[in-house]
Short mmCIF file of C-alpha atoms and ligand atoms in Angstrom, two decimals:
data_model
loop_
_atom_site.label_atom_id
_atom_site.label_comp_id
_atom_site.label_asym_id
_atom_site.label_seq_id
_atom_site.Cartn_x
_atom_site.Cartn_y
_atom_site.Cartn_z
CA UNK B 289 276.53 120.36 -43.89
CA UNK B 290 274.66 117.27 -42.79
CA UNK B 291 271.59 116.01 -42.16
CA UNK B 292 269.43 113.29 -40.93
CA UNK B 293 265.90 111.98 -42.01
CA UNK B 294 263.95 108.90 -40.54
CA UNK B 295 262.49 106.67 -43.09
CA UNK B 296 259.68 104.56 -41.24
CA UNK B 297 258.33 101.08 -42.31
CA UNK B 298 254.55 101.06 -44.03
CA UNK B 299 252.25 98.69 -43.06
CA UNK B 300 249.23 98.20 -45.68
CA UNK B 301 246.06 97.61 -42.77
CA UNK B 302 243.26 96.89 -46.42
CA UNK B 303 244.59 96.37 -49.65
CA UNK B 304 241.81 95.81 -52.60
CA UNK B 305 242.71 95.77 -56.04
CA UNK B 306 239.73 97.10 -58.63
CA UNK B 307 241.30 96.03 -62.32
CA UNK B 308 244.39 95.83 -64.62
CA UNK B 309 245.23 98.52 -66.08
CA UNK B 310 246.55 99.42 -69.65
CA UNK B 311 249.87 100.59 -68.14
CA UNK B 312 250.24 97.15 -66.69
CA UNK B 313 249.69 98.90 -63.14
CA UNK B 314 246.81 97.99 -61.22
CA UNK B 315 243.87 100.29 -59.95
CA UNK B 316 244.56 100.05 -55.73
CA UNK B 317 242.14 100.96 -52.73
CA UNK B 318 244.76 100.58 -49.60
CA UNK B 319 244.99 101.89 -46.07
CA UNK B 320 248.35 102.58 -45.15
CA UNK B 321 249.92 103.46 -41.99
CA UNK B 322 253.56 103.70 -40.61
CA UNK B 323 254.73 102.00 -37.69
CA UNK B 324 257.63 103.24 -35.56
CA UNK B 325 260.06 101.01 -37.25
CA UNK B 326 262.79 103.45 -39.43
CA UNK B 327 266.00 103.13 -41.41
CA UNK B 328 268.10 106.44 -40.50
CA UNK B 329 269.49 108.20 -43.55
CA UNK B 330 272.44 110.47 -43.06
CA UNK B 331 273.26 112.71 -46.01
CA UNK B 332 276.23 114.62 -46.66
CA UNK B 333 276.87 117.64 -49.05
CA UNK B 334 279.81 116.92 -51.82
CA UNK B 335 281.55 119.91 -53.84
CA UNK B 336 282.18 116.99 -56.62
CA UNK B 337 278.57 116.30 -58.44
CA UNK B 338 278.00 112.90 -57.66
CA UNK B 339 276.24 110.86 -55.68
CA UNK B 340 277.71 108.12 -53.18
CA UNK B 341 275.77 105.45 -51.10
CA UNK B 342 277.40 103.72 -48.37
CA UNK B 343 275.13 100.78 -45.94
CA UNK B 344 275.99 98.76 -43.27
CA UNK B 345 273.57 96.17 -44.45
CA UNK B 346 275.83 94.16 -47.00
CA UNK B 347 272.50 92.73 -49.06
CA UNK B 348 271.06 95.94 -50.68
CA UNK B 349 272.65 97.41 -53.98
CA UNK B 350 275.00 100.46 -53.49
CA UNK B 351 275.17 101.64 -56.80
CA UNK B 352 272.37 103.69 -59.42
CA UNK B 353 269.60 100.39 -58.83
CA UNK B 354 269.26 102.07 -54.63
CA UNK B 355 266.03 103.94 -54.45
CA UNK B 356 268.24 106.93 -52.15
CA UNK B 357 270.26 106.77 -55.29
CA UNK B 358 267.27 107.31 -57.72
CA UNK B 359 265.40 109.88 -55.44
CA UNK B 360 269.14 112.36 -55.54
CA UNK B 361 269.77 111.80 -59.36
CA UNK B 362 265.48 112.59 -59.87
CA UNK B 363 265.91 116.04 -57.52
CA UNK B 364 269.59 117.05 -58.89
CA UNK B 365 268.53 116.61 -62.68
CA UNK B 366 265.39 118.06 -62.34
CA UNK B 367 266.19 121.02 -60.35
CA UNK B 368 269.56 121.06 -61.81
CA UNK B 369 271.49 120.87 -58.95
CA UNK B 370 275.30 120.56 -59.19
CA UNK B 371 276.67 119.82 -55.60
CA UNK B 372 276.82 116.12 -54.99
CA UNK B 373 275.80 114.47 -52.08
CA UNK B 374 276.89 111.53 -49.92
CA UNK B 375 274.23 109.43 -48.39
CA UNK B 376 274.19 106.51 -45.68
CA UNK B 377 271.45 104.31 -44.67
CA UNK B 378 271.24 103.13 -41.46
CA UNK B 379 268.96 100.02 -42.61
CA UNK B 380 266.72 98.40 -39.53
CA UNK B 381 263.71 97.63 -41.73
CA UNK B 382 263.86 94.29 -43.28
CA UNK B 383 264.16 94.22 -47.18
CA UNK B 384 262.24 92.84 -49.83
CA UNK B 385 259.49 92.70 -46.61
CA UNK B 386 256.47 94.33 -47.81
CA UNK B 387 257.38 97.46 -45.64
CA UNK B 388 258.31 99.71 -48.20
CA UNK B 389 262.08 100.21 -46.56
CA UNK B 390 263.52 101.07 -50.24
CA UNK B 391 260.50 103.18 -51.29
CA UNK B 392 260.61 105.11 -47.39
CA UNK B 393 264.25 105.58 -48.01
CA UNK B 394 263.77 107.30 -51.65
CA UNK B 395 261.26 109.44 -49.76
CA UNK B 396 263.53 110.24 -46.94
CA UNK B 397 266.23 111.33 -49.27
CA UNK B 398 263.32 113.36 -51.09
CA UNK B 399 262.93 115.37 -48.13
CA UNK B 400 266.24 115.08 -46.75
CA UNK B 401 268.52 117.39 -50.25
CA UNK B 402 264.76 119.77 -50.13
CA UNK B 403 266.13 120.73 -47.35
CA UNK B 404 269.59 120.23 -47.45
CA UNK B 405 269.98 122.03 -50.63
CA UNK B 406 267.26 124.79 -49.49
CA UNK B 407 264.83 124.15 -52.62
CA UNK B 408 261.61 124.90 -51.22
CA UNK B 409 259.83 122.08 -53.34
CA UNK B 410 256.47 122.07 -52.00
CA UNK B 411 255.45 118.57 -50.52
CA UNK B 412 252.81 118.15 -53.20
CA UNK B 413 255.45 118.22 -55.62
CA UNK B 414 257.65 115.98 -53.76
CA UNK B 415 254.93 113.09 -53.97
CA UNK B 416 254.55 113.74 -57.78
CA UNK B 417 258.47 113.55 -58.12
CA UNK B 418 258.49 110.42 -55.62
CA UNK B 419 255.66 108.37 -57.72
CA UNK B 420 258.16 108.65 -60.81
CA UNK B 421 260.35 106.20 -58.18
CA UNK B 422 257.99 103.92 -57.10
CA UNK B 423 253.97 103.14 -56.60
CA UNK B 424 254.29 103.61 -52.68
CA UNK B 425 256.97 106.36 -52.75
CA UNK B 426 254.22 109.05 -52.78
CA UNK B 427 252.34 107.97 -49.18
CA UNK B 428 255.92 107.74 -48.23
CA UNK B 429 257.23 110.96 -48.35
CA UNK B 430 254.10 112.27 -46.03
CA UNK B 431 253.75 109.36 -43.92
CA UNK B 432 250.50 109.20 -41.64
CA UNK B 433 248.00 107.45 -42.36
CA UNK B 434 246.38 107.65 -45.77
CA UNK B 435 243.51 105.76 -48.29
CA UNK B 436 245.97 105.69 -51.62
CA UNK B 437 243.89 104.49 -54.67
CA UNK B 438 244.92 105.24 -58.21
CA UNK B 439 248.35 102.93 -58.69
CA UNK B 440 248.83 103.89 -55.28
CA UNK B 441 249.81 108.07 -55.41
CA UNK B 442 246.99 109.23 -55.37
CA UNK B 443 245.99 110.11 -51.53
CA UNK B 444 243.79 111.09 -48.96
CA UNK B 445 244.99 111.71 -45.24
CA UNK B 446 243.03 111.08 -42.18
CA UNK B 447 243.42 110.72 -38.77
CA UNK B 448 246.04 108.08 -37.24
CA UNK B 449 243.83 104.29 -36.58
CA UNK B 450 243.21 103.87 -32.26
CA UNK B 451 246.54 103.04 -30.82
CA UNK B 452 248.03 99.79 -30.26
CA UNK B 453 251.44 97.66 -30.75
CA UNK B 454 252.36 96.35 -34.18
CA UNK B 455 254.15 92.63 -33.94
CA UNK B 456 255.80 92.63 -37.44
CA UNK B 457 257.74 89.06 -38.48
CA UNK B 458 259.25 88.31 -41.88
CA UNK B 459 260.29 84.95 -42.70
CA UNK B 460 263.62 84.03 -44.29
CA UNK B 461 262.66 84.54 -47.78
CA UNK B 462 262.34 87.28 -50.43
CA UNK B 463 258.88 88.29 -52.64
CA UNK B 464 258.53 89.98 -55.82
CA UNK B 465 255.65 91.98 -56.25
CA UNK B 466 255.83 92.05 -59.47
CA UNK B 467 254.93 88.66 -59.22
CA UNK B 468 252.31 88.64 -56.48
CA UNK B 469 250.40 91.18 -58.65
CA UNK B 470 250.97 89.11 -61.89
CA UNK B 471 249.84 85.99 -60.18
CA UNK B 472 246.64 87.43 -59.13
CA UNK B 473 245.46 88.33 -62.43
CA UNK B 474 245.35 84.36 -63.31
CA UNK B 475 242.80 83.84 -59.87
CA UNK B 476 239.31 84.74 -59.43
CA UNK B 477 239.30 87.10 -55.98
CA UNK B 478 237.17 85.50 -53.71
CA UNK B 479 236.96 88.41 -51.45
CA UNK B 480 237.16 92.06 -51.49
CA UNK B 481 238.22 94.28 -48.11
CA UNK B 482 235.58 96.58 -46.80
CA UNK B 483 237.45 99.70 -47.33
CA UNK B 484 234.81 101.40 -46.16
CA UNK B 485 234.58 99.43 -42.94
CA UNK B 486 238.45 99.87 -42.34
CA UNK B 487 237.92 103.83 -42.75
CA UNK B 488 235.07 103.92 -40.41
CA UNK B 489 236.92 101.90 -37.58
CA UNK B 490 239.82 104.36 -37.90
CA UNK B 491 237.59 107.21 -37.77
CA UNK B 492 236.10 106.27 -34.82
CA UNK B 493 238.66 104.78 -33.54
CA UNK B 494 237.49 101.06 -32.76
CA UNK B 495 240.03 98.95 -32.56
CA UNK B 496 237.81 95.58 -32.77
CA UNK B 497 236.21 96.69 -35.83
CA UNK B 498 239.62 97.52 -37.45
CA UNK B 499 241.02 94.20 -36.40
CA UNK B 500 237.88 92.31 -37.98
CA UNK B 501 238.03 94.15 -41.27
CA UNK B 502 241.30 93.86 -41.97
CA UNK B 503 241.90 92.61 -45.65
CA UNK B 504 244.57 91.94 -48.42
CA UNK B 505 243.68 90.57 -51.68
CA UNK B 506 247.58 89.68 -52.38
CA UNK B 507 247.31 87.77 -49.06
CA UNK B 508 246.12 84.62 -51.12
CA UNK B 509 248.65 84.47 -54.28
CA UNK B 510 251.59 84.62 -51.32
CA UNK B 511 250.29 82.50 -49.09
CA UNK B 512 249.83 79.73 -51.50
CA UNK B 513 253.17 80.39 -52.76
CA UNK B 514 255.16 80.27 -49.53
CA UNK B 515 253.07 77.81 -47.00
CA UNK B 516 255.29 79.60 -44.03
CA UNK B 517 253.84 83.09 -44.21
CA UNK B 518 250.64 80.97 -43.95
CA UNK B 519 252.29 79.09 -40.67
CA UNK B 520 253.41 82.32 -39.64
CA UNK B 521 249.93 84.08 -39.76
CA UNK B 522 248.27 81.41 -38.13
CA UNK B 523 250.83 81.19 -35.44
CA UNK B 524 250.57 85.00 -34.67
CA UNK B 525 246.75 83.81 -34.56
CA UNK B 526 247.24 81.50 -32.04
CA UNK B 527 249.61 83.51 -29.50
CA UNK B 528 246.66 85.83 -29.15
CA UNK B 529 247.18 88.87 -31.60
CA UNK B 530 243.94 90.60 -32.28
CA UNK B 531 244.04 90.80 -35.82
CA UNK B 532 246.90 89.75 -38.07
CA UNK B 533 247.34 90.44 -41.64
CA UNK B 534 249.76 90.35 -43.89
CA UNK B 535 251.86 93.91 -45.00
CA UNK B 536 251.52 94.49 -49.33
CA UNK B 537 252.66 91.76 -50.97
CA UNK B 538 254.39 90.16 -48.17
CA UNK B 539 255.91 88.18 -46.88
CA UNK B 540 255.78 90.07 -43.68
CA UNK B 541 253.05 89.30 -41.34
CA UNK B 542 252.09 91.91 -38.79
CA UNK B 543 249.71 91.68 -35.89
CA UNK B 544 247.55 94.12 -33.97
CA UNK B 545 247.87 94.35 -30.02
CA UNK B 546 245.77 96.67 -27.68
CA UNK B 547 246.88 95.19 -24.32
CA UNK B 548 251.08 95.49 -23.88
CA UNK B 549 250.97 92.86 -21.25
CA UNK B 550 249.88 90.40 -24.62
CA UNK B 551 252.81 90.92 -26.44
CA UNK B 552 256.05 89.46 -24.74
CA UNK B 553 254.03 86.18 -25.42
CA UNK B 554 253.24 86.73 -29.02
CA UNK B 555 256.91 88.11 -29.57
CA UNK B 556 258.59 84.91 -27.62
CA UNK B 557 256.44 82.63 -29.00
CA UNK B 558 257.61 83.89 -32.84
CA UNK B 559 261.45 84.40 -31.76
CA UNK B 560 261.33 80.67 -31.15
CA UNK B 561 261.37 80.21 -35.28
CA UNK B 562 261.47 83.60 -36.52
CA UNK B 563 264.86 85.65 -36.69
CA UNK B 564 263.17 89.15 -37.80
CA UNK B 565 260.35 89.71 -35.45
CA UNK B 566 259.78 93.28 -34.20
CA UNK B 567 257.58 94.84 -31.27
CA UNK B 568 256.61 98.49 -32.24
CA UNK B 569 253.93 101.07 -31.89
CA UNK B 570 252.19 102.98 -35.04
CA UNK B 571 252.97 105.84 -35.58
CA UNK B 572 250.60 108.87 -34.84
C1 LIG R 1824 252.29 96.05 -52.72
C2 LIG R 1824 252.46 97.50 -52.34
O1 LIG R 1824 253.69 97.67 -51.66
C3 LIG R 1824 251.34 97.87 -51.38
O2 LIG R 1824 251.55 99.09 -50.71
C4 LIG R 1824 252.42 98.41 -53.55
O3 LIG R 1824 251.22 98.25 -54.29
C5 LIG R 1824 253.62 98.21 -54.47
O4 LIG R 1824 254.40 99.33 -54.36
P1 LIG R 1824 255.89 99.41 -54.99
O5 LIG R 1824 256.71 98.27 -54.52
O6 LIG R 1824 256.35 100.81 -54.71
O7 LIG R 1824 255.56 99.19 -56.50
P2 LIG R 1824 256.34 99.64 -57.83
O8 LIG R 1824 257.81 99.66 -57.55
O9 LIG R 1824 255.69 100.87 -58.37
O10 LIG R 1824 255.97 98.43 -58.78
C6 LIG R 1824 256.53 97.15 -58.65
C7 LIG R 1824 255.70 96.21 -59.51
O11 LIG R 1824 254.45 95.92 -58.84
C8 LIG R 1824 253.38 95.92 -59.74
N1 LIG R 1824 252.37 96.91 -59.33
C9 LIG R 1824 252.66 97.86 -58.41
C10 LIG R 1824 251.70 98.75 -57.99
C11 LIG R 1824 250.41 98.67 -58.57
N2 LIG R 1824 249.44 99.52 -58.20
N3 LIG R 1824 250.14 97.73 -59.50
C12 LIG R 1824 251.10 96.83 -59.88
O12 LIG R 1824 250.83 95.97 -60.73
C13 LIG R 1824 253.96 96.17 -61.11
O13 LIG R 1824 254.17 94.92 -61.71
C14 LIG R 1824 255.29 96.81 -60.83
O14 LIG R 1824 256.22 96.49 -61.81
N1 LIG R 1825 267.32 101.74 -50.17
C1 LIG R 1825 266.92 100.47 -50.36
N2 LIG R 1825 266.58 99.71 -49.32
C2 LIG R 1825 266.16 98.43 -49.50
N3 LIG R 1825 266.07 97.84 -50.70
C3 LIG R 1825 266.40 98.55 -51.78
C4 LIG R 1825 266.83 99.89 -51.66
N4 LIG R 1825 267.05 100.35 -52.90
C5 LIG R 1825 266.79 99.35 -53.74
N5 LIG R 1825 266.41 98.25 -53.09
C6 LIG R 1825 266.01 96.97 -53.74
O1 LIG R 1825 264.58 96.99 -53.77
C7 LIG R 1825 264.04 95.69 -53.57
C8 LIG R 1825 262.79 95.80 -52.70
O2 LIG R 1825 263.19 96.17 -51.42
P1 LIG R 1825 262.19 96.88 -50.37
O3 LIG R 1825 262.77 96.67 -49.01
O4 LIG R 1825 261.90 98.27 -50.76
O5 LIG R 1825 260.91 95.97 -50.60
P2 LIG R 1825 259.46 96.01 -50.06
O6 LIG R 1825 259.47 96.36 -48.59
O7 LIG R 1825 258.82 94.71 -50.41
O8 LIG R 1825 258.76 97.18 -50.85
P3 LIG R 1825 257.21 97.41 -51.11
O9 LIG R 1825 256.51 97.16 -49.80
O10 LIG R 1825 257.20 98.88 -51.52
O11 LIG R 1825 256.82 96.48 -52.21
C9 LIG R 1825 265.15 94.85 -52.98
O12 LIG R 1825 265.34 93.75 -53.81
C10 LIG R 1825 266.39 95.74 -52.93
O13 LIG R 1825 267.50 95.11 -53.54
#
């Protein structure tokens, strides 16, 4: 038998961190939506017990370091299953973006053997098993929109944020999060995101309030790091996006659009030095 599961991109619309922790994790208050931007996962049952991951993108790994890879060894040895399973990923989200493409995928592939190997794990359990994988695996595997505090895993759903296009653009060069996070600890944060505010514009869906609250405390560490996220948020600024912030620890930049007939221009306009530039909707 075979299946299929669509693994959407993330976008992070607050993202406030409260402390260090012991475990090295920090405490998180984010706001996380997806946006109708998805890798496709096909996956395959095997007699042999193994697991196989094929790609056409040539630049992720193949081998046990995938997060599709991680997610079938977690469910097989922990539900002891012995069929194998043979999984492609169709990857359209960018990697090493700030979209959570690896952690959506390890989520898809969650979902995908529950229900290819009919194991009725209930989706609670699924988010437990995905936050062994990965801080934003667990908002992952239930998509929506959701405040995740905790190191991320632990979450509350809510209603999707007023509707609108999503211009997403990712320059030419990779960010480690581990990094971004380590590099804040060294900097005083000059400003928190109203999580509050961003939760009441979504709840009442008001688009202008959402786009003036918007709010990343990693925004700063990247941005000094790599001036051309900075060039690129300004940019997205200029070309008339309504808010722009950018995605976890970048170095994707997304903007928010109400009016379609804005955002050939603002797409153009970032084509002209931007290879990966996207025009979606969120997802509700
Ligand atoms: C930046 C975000 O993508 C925003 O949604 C997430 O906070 C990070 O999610 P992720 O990539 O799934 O994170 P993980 O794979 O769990 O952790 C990667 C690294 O990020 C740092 N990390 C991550 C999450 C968190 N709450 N505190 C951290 O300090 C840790 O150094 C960790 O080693
Ligand atoms: N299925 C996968 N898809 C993409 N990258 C993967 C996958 N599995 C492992 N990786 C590795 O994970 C790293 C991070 O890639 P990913 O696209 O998930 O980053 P990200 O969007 O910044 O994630 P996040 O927003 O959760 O921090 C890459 O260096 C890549 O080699």
């Amino acid at each position: 038998m075979k299946i299929f599961e669509k693994a959407p991109a993330k976008i992070n619309l607050s993202l406030d961190v409260l402390h260090k922790r012991a475990d090295g994790y920090h405490e998180v208050e984010m706001v996380m939506t997806m946006v109708d931007l998805a890798d496709r996962i096909e996956m395959q049952e095997l007699a042999r017990d193994t697991i196989i991951i094929s790609s056409q993108a040539g630049y992720i790994p193949l081998d046990e370091k995938n997060l599709a890879f991680q997610a079938a060894r977690l469910i097989k040895d922990r539900y002891d299953v012995k069929q194998g399973v043979y999984i492609h990923l169709d990857k359209q989200i960018p990697v090493a973006a700030g979209l959570a493409g690896g952690s959506s995928d390890a989520a898809a592939t969650l979902r995908g053997l529950n229900r290819l190997w009919n194991l009725n794990i209930p989706m609670e359990e699924l988010r437990v098993l995905g936050a062994e994988l990965g801080s934003d695996v667990p908002f992952c595997v239930t998509g929506g929109t959701a405040l995740a505090t905790g190191r991320g895993e632990k979450l509350e759903h809510m209603a999707s944020p007023p509707q609108c296009w999503v211009v997403l653009a990712k320059p030419p060069i990779n960010v480690s999060t581990s990094e971004i996070y380590g590099k804040l600890n060294a900097r005083e944060i000059k400003s928190h995101p109203s999580t509050a505010n961003v939760l009441s514009a979504i709840r009442n869906k008001q688009f202008d309030q959402l786009c003036g609250n918007l709010g990343n405390v990693l925004e700063e560490v990247t941005l000094d790091l790599y001036p051309e996220v900075r060039h690129l948020k300004e940019c997205m600024q200029r070309l008339g996006a309504d808010g722009v912030l950018m995605s976890g620890s970048g170095p994707t930049v997304f903007g928010l659009v109400s009016k379609e007939a804005k955002v050939p221009r603002i797409y153009n306009g970032l084509r002209g030095f931007c290879k990966d530039v996207y025009a979606v909707r969120m997802l509700t």
